[in-house]
Amino acid sequence: MLHSFVASLLIALIAKRAIGLRVSGQAEVRIEILAALTRLRQLSLHPGLLDEADLAVGSEKIDSLAEQLHSLAQAGHRALVFSQFTGFLKLVRERLTAERIGWEYLDGRTRRREERVRAFKEGDATAFLISLKAGGFGLTLTEADYVFVLDPWWNPAAERQAIDRTHRIGQDKQVMVYRLVSADTIEEKVVELQQRKRELFDQVVGDEALSSGALTLDDIRGLLA
């Protein structure tokens, strides 16, 4: 398949640049590697994130999410839906609109943030779609009792902070958390890396840490193994 071919090219690029990183340790090489790893993660979500020509291909994650949100809506439950990639959240919004599933949306560029939060709190939307950067701090959303994490993050602490939006004073329901991970993709490797190196936190995705060496050659090899 074309997508497998693209993934193979990205892996080859990462392996080649990793050799340069071992030799030179240049921050520019590290940035190239992280960019390629990000593209692999996007490919795990939806090929259309890399090439708009593939937008019609579809996404099993979106299919699964829409099915589960339908069930939650019928049972009177509400959910927070998180992704690091706003482009993917856009595709989710389009699908939920087509399925007539009510939603609200918040990312780092959203204006009048308080209005969007209030609209979810006081309205009847089933899902609140939130980007990682927008959802880490300052939100209390006990109206939701389900959480969906659509893509595993390098930073397990940020993931926990986002999930904790539902665990606040006033929460009187059991909160269910689902992490959607694509089988046989780099996402599985990211989850394994989280488990092995919980101390990574923001060292990989934070701009200030791109040259810190937090993501080692052994880590990179593990992601590609």
Tab-separated table of C-alpha atoms in Angstrom:
chain	number	residue	atom	x	y	z
A	1	MET	CA	0.000	0.000	0.000
A	2	LEU	CA	1.048	3.593	-0.622
A	3	HIS	CA	0.754	4.427	3.066
A	4	SER	CA	3.119	1.596	3.967
A	5	PHE	CA	5.537	2.889	1.353
A	6	VAL	CA	5.391	6.387	2.829
A	7	ALA	CA	5.959	4.991	6.306
A	8	SER	CA	8.975	3.020	5.045
A	9	LEU	CA	10.463	6.161	3.502
A	10	LEU	CA	10.012	8.082	6.747
A	11	ILE	CA	11.613	5.292	8.768
A	12	ALA	CA	14.551	5.192	6.346
A	13	LEU	CA	14.933	8.972	6.671
A	14	ILE	CA	14.903	8.772	10.469
A	15	ALA	CA	17.485	5.983	10.470
A	16	LYS	CA	19.751	7.953	8.144
A	17	ARG	CA	19.479	11.152	10.156
A	18	ALA	CA	20.025	9.213	13.378
A	19	ILE	CA	23.464	8.293	12.077
A	20	GLY	CA	24.160	11.988	11.585
A	21	LEU	CA	22.930	12.684	15.099
A	22	ARG	CA	25.362	10.163	16.531
A	23	VAL	CA	28.209	11.758	14.600
A	24	SER	CA	27.432	15.452	15.016
A	25	GLY	CA	24.776	15.785	17.719
A	26	GLN	CA	23.402	18.806	15.880
A	27	ALA	CA	20.079	20.241	17.038
A	28	GLU	CA	19.026	20.582	13.386
A	29	VAL	CA	19.327	16.829	12.899
A	30	ARG	CA	17.256	16.192	16.028
A	31	ILE	CA	14.542	18.515	14.702
A	32	GLU	CA	14.468	16.617	11.396
A	33	ILE	CA	14.087	13.320	13.243
A	34	LEU	CA	11.267	14.632	15.451
A	35	ALA	CA	9.484	16.031	12.375
A	36	ALA	CA	9.666	12.641	10.649
A	37	LEU	CA	8.409	10.878	13.778
A	38	THR	CA	5.496	13.331	13.915
A	39	ARG	CA	4.594	12.498	10.316
A	40	LEU	CA	4.578	8.803	11.202
A	41	ARG	CA	2.220	9.562	14.086
A	42	GLN	CA	-0.070	11.547	11.798
A	43	LEU	CA	-0.085	8.671	9.313
A	44	SER	CA	-1.314	6.429	12.142
A	45	LEU	CA	-4.306	8.752	12.608
A	46	HIS	CA	-5.328	9.543	9.036
A	47	PRO	CA	-3.286	9.541	5.795
A	48	GLY	CA	-5.081	12.736	4.790
A	49	LEU	CA	-3.040	14.611	7.399
A	50	LEU	CA	-0.018	14.109	5.145
A	51	ASP	CA	-1.706	14.311	1.750
A	52	GLU	CA	-5.127	15.915	1.211
A	53	ALA	CA	-5.669	13.536	-1.707
A	54	ASP	CA	-6.117	10.782	0.891
A	55	LEU	CA	-8.835	12.541	2.906
A	56	ALA	CA	-11.472	10.224	1.425
A	57	VAL	CA	-9.666	7.122	2.719
A	58	GLY	CA	-11.213	7.388	6.163
A	59	SER	CA	-9.991	6.609	9.661
A	60	GLU	CA	-10.838	3.631	11.839
A	61	LYS	CA	-10.263	5.798	14.903
A	62	ILE	CA	-12.894	8.283	13.784
A	63	ASP	CA	-15.264	5.428	12.931
A	64	SER	CA	-14.798	3.932	16.395
A	65	LEU	CA	-15.141	7.284	18.149
A	66	ALA	CA	-18.356	8.180	16.308
A	67	GLU	CA	-19.877	4.800	17.158
A	68	GLN	CA	-19.030	5.147	20.838
A	69	LEU	CA	-20.272	8.745	21.043
A	70	HIS	CA	-23.589	7.673	19.533
A	71	SER	CA	-23.961	5.137	22.324
A	72	LEU	CA	-22.956	7.663	24.974
A	73	ALA	CA	-25.431	10.244	23.695
A	74	GLN	CA	-28.270	7.737	23.866
A	75	ALA	CA	-27.328	6.903	27.465
A	76	GLY	CA	-27.012	10.547	28.507
A	77	HIS	CA	-23.227	10.566	28.910
A	78	ARG	CA	-20.798	13.255	27.763
A	79	ALA	CA	-17.168	13.048	26.721
A	80	LEU	CA	-13.944	14.987	26.412
A	81	VAL	CA	-12.008	14.105	23.246
A	82	PHE	CA	-8.290	14.983	23.122
A	83	SER	CA	-5.743	15.036	20.316
A	84	GLN	CA	-2.421	16.780	19.871
A	85	PHE	CA	-3.210	17.399	16.191
A	86	THR	CA	-5.769	20.103	15.408
A	87	GLY	CA	-5.927	18.863	11.816
A	88	PHE	CA	-7.227	15.535	13.067
A	89	LEU	CA	-9.731	17.225	15.376
A	90	LYS	CA	-11.021	19.080	12.302
A	91	LEU	CA	-11.713	15.743	10.606
A	92	VAL	CA	-13.433	14.528	13.777
A	93	ARG	CA	-15.621	17.645	13.815
A	94	GLU	CA	-16.673	17.060	10.235
A	95	ARG	CA	-17.617	13.457	10.971
A	96	LEU	CA	-19.575	14.297	14.116
A	97	THR	CA	-21.463	17.015	12.252
A	98	ALA	CA	-22.376	14.523	9.525
A	99	GLU	CA	-23.497	12.055	12.198
A	100	ARG	CA	-25.493	14.768	13.997
A	101	ILE	CA	-23.525	14.310	17.189
A	102	GLY	CA	-23.348	17.571	19.143
A	103	TRP	CA	-19.878	18.949	19.834
A	104	GLU	CA	-17.943	21.936	21.138
A	105	TYR	CA	-14.353	22.732	20.219
A	106	LEU	CA	-11.321	24.306	21.871
A	107	ASP	CA	-7.726	24.669	20.747
A	108	GLY	CA	-4.881	27.095	21.361
A	109	ARG	CA	-6.226	29.531	18.748
A	110	THR	CA	-9.814	29.570	19.946
A	111	ARG	CA	-11.014	33.046	20.788
A	112	ARG	CA	-13.423	33.616	23.666
A	113	ARG	CA	-12.303	30.405	25.315
A	114	GLU	CA	-14.611	30.953	28.282
A	115	GLU	CA	-17.637	31.072	25.988
A	116	ARG	CA	-16.789	27.691	24.480
A	117	VAL	CA	-16.321	26.155	27.922
A	118	ARG	CA	-19.584	27.663	29.134
A	119	ALA	CA	-21.373	26.429	26.012
A	120	PHE	CA	-20.326	22.869	26.839
A	121	LYS	CA	-21.135	23.186	30.522
A	122	GLU	CA	-24.585	24.685	29.981
A	123	GLY	CA	-25.455	23.004	26.685
A	124	ASP	CA	-26.173	19.439	25.668
A	125	ALA	CA	-23.281	18.690	23.284
A	126	THR	CA	-22.120	15.100	23.663
A	127	ALA	CA	-18.450	15.794	22.938
A	128	PHE	CA	-15.983	18.537	23.754
A	129	LEU	CA	-13.050	18.307	21.336
A	130	ILE	CA	-9.899	19.772	22.895
A	131	SER	CA	-6.301	20.063	21.729
A	132	LEU	CA	-3.451	19.117	24.044
A	133	LYS	CA	-2.118	22.649	24.492
A	134	ALA	CA	-5.564	24.089	25.190
A	135	GLY	CA	-6.664	21.380	27.591
A	136	GLY	CA	-3.742	20.984	29.943
A	137	PHE	CA	-4.532	23.713	32.432
A	138	GLY	CA	-7.303	25.866	33.809
A	139	LEU	CA	-10.326	23.769	32.869
A	140	THR	CA	-12.914	22.190	35.125
A	141	LEU	CA	-15.203	19.951	33.115
A	142	THR	CA	-16.996	17.652	35.521
A	143	GLU	CA	-19.985	17.563	33.167
A	144	ALA	CA	-18.113	14.865	31.224
A	145	ASP	CA	-17.726	11.346	32.540
A	146	TYR	CA	-15.892	9.826	29.557
A	147	VAL	CA	-12.494	10.754	28.120
A	148	PHE	CA	-11.061	9.696	24.765
A	149	VAL	CA	-7.363	10.201	24.019
A	150	LEU	CA	-7.058	9.862	20.245
A	151	ASP	CA	-3.264	9.756	20.006
A	152	PRO	CA	-0.645	8.826	22.601
A	153	TRP	CA	1.617	11.696	23.576
A	154	TRP	CA	5.335	11.630	24.263
A	155	ASN	CA	4.559	13.488	27.448
A	156	PRO	CA	2.605	11.262	29.875
A	157	ALA	CA	2.300	14.118	32.381
A	158	ALA	CA	0.464	16.306	29.856
A	159	GLU	CA	-1.861	13.417	29.090
A	160	ARG	CA	-2.676	13.028	32.770
A	161	GLN	CA	-3.242	16.778	33.122
A	162	ALA	CA	-5.735	16.705	30.268
A	163	ILE	CA	-7.618	13.726	31.664
A	164	ASP	CA	-7.756	15.415	35.053
A	165	ARG	CA	-10.091	18.066	33.615
A	166	THR	CA	-12.903	15.703	34.652
A	167	HIS	CA	-11.472	14.941	38.103
A	168	ARG	CA	-12.405	18.087	39.930
A	169	ILE	CA	-14.424	19.093	42.970
A	170	GLY	CA	-18.048	18.413	42.165
A	171	GLN	CA	-17.478	15.299	40.078
A	172	ASP	CA	-20.034	12.763	41.277
A	173	LYS	CA	-19.697	10.190	38.478
A	174	GLN	CA	-17.168	7.498	37.703
A	175	VAL	CA	-14.916	8.674	34.871
A	176	MET	CA	-14.020	6.215	32.107
A	177	VAL	CA	-10.862	6.850	30.079
A	178	TYR	CA	-10.169	5.281	26.669
A	179	ARG	CA	-6.882	5.570	24.796
A	180	LEU	CA	-7.159	4.779	21.099
A	181	VAL	CA	-3.931	3.273	19.768
A	182	SER	CA	-3.479	2.035	16.189
A	183	ALA	CA	-2.066	-1.487	16.104
A	184	ASP	CA	1.229	-2.167	14.327
A	185	THR	CA	2.125	1.528	14.089
A	186	ILE	CA	4.534	3.900	15.799
A	187	GLU	CA	1.757	4.642	18.302
A	188	GLU	CA	2.345	1.282	19.968
A	189	LYS	CA	6.020	2.169	20.234
A	190	VAL	CA	5.193	5.544	21.778
A	191	VAL	CA	3.122	3.814	24.450
A	192	GLU	CA	6.007	1.435	25.157
A	193	LEU	CA	8.371	4.406	25.383
A	194	GLN	CA	6.023	6.104	27.851
A	195	GLN	CA	6.082	3.041	30.040
A	196	ARG	CA	9.875	2.718	29.924
A	197	LYS	CA	10.668	6.369	30.406
A	198	ARG	CA	7.933	8.066	32.368
A	199	GLU	CA	10.385	10.786	33.241
A	200	LEU	CA	10.434	12.104	29.641
A	201	PHE	CA	7.586	14.537	30.400
A	202	ASP	CA	7.998	17.509	28.054
A	203	GLN	CA	11.608	16.826	27.146
A	204	VAL	CA	10.901	15.606	23.628
A	205	VAL	CA	8.145	17.878	22.349
A	206	GLY	CA	9.187	21.002	24.239
A	207	ASP	CA	11.115	23.482	22.093
A	208	GLU	CA	13.599	24.072	24.873
A	209	ALA	CA	14.527	20.389	24.952
A	210	LEU	CA	15.117	19.659	21.269
A	211	SER	CA	18.855	19.742	21.823
A	212	SER	CA	18.835	18.261	25.317
A	213	GLY	CA	19.491	14.694	24.223
A	214	ALA	CA	16.416	13.423	26.090
A	215	LEU	CA	15.434	11.291	23.098
A	216	THR	CA	18.442	9.015	22.775
A	217	LEU	CA	19.577	6.925	19.841
A	218	ASP	CA	18.377	3.847	21.729
A	219	ASP	CA	14.932	5.483	22.084
A	220	ILE	CA	14.842	6.181	18.345
A	221	ARG	CA	15.869	2.618	17.544
A	222	GLY	CA	13.119	1.383	19.841
A	223	LEU	CA	10.509	3.459	18.010
A	224	LEU	CA	11.574	1.979	14.674
A	225	ALA	CA	12.094	-1.627	15.785
